[in-house]
PDB file of C-alpha atoms in Angstrom:
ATOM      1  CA  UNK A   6       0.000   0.000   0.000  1.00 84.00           C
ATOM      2  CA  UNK A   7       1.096   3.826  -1.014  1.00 97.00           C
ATOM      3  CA  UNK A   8       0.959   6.207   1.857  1.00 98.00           C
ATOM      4  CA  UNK A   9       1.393   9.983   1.213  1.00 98.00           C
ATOM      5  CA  UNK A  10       2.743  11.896   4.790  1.00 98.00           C
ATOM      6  CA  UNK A  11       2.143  15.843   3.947  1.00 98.00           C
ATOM      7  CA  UNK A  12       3.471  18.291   5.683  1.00 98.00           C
ATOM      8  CA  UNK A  13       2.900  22.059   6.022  1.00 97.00           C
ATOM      9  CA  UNK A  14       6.840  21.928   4.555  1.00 96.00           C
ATOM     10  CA  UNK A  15       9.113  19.239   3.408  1.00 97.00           C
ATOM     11  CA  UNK A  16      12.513  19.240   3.687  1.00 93.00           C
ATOM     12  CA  UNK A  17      14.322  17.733   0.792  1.00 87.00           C
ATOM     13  CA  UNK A  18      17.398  18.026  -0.069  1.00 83.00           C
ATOM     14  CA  UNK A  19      18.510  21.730  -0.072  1.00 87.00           C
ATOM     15  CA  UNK A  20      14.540  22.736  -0.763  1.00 88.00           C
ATOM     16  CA  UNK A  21      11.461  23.273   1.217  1.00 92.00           C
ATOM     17  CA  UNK A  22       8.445  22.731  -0.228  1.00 93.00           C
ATOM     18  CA  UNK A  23       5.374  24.097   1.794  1.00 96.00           C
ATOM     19  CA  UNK A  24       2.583  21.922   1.733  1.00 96.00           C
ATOM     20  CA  UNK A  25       4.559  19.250   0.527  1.00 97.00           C
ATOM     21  CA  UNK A  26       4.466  15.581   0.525  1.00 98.00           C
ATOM     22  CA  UNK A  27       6.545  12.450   0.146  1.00 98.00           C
ATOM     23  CA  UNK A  28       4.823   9.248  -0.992  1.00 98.00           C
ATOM     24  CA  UNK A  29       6.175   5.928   0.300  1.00 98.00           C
ATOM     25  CA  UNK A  30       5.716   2.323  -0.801  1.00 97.00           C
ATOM     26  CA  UNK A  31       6.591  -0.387   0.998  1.00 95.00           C
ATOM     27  CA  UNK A  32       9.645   0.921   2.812  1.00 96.00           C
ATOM     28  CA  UNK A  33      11.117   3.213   0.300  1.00 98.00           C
ATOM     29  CA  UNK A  34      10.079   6.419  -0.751  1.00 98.00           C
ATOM     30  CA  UNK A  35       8.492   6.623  -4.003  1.00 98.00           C
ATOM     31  CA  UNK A  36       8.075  10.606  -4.919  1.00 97.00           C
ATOM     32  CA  UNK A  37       8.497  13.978  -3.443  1.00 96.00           C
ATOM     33  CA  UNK A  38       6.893  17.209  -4.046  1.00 96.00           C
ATOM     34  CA  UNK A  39       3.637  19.456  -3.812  1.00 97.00           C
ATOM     35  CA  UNK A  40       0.882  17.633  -1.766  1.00 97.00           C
ATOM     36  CA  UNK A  41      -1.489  18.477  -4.823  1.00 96.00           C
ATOM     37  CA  UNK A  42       0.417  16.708  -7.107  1.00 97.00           C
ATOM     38  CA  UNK A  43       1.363  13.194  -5.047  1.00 97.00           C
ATOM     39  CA  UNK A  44      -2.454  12.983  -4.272  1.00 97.00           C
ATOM     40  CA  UNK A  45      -3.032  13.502  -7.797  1.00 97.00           C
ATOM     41  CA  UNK A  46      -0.658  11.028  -9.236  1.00 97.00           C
ATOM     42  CA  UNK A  47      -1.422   8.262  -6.502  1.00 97.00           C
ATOM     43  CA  UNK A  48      -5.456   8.321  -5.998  1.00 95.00           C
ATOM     44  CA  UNK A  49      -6.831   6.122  -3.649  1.00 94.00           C
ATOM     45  CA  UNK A  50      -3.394   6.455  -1.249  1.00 97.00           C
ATOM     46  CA  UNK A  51      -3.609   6.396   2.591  1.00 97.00           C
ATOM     47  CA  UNK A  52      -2.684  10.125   3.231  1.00 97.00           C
ATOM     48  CA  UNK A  53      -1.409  10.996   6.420  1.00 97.00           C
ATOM     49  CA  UNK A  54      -1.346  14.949   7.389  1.00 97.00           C
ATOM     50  CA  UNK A  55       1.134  16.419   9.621  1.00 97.00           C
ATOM     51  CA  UNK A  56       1.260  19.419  10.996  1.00 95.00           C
ATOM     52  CA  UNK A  57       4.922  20.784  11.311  1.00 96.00           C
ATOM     53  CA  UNK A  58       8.233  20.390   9.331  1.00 97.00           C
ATOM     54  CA  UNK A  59       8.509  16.386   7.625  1.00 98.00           C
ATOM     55  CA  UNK A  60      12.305  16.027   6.999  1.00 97.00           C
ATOM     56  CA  UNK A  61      14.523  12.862   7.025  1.00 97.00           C
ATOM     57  CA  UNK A  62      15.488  10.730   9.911  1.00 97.00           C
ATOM     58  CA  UNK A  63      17.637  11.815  12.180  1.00 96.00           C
ATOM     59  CA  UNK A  64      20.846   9.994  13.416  1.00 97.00           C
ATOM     60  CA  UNK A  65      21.124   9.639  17.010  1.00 97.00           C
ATOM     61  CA  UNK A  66      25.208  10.005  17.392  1.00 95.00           C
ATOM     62  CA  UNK A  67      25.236   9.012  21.618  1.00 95.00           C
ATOM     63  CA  UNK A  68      24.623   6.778  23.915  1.00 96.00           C
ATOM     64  CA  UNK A  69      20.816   5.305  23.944  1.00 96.00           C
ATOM     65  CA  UNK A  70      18.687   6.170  26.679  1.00 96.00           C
ATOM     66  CA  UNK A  71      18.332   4.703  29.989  1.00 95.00           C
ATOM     67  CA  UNK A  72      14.975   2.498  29.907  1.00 96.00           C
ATOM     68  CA  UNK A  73      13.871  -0.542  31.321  1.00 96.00           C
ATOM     69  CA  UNK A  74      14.308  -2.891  28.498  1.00 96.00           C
ATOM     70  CA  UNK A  75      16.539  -3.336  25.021  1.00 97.00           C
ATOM     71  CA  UNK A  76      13.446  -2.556  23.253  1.00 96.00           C
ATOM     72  CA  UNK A  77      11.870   0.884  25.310  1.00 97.00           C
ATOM     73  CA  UNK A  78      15.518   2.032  24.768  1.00 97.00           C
ATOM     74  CA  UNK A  79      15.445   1.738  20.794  1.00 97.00           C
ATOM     75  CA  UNK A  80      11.795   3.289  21.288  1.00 97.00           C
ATOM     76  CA  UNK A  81      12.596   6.464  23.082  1.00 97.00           C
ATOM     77  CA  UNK A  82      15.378   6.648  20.292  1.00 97.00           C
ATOM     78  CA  UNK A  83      12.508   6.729  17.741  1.00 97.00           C
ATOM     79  CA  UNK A  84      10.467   9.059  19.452  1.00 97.00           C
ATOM     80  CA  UNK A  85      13.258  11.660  18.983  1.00 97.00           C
ATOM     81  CA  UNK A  86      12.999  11.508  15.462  1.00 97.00           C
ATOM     82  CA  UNK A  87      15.875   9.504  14.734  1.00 97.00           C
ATOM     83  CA  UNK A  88      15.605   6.459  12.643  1.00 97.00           C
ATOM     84  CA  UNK A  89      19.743   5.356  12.669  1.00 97.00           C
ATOM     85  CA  UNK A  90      21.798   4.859  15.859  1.00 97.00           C
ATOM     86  CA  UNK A  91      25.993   4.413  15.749  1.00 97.00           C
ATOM     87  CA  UNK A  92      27.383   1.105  16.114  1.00 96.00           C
ATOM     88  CA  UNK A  93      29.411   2.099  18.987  1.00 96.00           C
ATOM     89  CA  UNK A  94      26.683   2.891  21.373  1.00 97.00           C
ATOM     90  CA  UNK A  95      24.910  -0.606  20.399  1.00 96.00           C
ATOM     91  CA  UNK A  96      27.154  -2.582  22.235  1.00 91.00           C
ATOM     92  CA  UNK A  97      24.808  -5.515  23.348  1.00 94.00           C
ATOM     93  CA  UNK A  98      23.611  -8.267  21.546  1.00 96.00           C
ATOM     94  CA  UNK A  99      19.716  -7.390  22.633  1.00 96.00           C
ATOM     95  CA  UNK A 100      20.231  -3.655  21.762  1.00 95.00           C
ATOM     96  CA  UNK A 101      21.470  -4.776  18.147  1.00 95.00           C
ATOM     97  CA  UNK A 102      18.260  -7.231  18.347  1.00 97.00           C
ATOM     98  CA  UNK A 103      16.141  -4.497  19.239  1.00 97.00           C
ATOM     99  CA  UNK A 104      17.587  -2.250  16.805  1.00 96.00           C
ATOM    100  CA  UNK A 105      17.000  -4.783  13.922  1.00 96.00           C
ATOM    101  CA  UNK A 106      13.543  -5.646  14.769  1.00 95.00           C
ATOM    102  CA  UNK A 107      12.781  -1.357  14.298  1.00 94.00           C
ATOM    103  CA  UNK A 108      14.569  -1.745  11.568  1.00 95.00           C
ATOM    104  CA  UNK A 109      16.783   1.292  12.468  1.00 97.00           C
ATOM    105  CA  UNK A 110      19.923   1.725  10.933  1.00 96.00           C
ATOM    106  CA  UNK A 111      22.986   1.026  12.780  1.00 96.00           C
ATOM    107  CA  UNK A 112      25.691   3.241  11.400  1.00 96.00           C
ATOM    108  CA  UNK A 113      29.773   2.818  11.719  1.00 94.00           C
ATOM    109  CA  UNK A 114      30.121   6.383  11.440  1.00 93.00           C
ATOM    110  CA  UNK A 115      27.568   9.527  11.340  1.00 89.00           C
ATOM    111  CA  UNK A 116      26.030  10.456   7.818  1.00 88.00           C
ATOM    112  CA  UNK A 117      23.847  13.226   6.730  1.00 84.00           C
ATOM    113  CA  UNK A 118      20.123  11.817   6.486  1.00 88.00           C
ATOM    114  CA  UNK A 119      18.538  12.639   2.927  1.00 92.00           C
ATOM    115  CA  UNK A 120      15.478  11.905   0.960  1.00 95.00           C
ATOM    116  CA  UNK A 121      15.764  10.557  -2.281  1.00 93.00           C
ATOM    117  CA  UNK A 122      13.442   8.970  -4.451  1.00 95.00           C
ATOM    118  CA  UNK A 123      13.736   5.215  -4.505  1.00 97.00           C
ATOM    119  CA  UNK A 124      15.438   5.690  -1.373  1.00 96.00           C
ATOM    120  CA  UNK A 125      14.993   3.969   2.459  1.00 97.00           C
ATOM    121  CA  UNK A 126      11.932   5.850   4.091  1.00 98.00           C
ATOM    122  CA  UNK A 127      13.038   7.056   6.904  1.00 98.00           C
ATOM    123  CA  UNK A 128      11.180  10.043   7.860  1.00 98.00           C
ATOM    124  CA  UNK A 129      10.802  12.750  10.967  1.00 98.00           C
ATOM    125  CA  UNK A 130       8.137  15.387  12.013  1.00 98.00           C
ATOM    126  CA  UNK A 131       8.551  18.191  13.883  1.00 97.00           C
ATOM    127  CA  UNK A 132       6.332  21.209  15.667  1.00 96.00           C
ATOM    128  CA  UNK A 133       7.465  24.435  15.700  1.00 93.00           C
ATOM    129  CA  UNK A 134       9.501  23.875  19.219  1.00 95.00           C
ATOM    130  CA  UNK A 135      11.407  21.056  17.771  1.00 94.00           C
ATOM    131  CA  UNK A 136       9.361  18.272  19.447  1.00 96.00           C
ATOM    132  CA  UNK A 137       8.777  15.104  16.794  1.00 97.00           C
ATOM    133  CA  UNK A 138       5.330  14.658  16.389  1.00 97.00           C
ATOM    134  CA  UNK A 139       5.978  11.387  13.704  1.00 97.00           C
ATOM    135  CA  UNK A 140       8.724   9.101  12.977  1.00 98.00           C
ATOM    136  CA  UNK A 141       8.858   6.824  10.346  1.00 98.00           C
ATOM    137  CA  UNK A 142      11.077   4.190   9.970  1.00 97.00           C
ATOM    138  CA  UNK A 143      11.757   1.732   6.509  1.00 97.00           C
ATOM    139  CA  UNK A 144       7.995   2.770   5.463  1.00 97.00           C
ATOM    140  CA  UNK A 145       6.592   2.119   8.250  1.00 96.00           C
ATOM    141  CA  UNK A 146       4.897   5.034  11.425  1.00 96.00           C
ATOM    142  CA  UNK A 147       6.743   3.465  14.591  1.00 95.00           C
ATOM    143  CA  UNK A 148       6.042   6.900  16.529  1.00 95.00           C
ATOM    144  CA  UNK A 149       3.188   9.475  16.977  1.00 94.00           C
ATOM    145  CA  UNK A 150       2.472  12.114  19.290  1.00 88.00           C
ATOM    146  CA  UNK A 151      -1.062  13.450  18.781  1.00 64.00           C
TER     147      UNK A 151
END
């Protein structure tokens, strides 16, 4: 199934679109641009709106938070925005477990998160205070807040 997440702006490589939109299928990302357009050129779509800035994933680049379990500790990772963690901070065999079930990236080394057409869907919103208000990780919504 083809999901469209629109945004009241999309950050995309070095542009902003307002009201913009990337559509995703399966877990890569299938077209970006004007809201208008994706819902034109995919009818019958699951659209989900967002209010706030939709931009890529975010890397988290430190330790992993102090939770209860393997799995709450990948979560609160998601629920920043950040869809890729660095291999040095997944140091357990149930964190890289936990990690793989998300399917969140772990990284050897920081890169810059992008979206690209045809590329992994790995996507963040955020309000205007910075808080993420929807992750989405290889296609798929692992985090709201509304």
């Amino acid at each position: 199934m083809l999901t469209i997440h629109a945004a009241d702006e999309v950050r995309y490589g070095t542009e902003t679109v307002k009201g913009g939109a990337v559509a995703v299928e399966g877990g890569r990302i299938a077209a970006v641009g004007p809201s208008e357009e994706l819902l034109e050129r995919f009818p019958g779509a699951r659209v989900r709106a967002w209010p706030g800035v939709l931009g890529p994933g975010r890397v988290h680049e430190g330790p992993l938070p102090d939770a209860p379990s393997p799995r709450e500790r990948v979560h609160a990772v998601l629920k920043s925005g950040a869809t890729a963690v660095l291999r040095e901070y997944v140091d357990s065999p149930e964190l890289r477990a936990a990690a793989a079930r998300n399917e969140v990236l772990v990284l050897a080394s920081a890169q810059a998160p992008a979206i690209t057409v045809h590329g992994r869907a790995d996507l963040a919103v955020f309000d205007g205070t910075g808080a993420c208000l929807a992750t989405v990780c290889a296609g798929r919504l692992v985090h709201r807040r509304r």
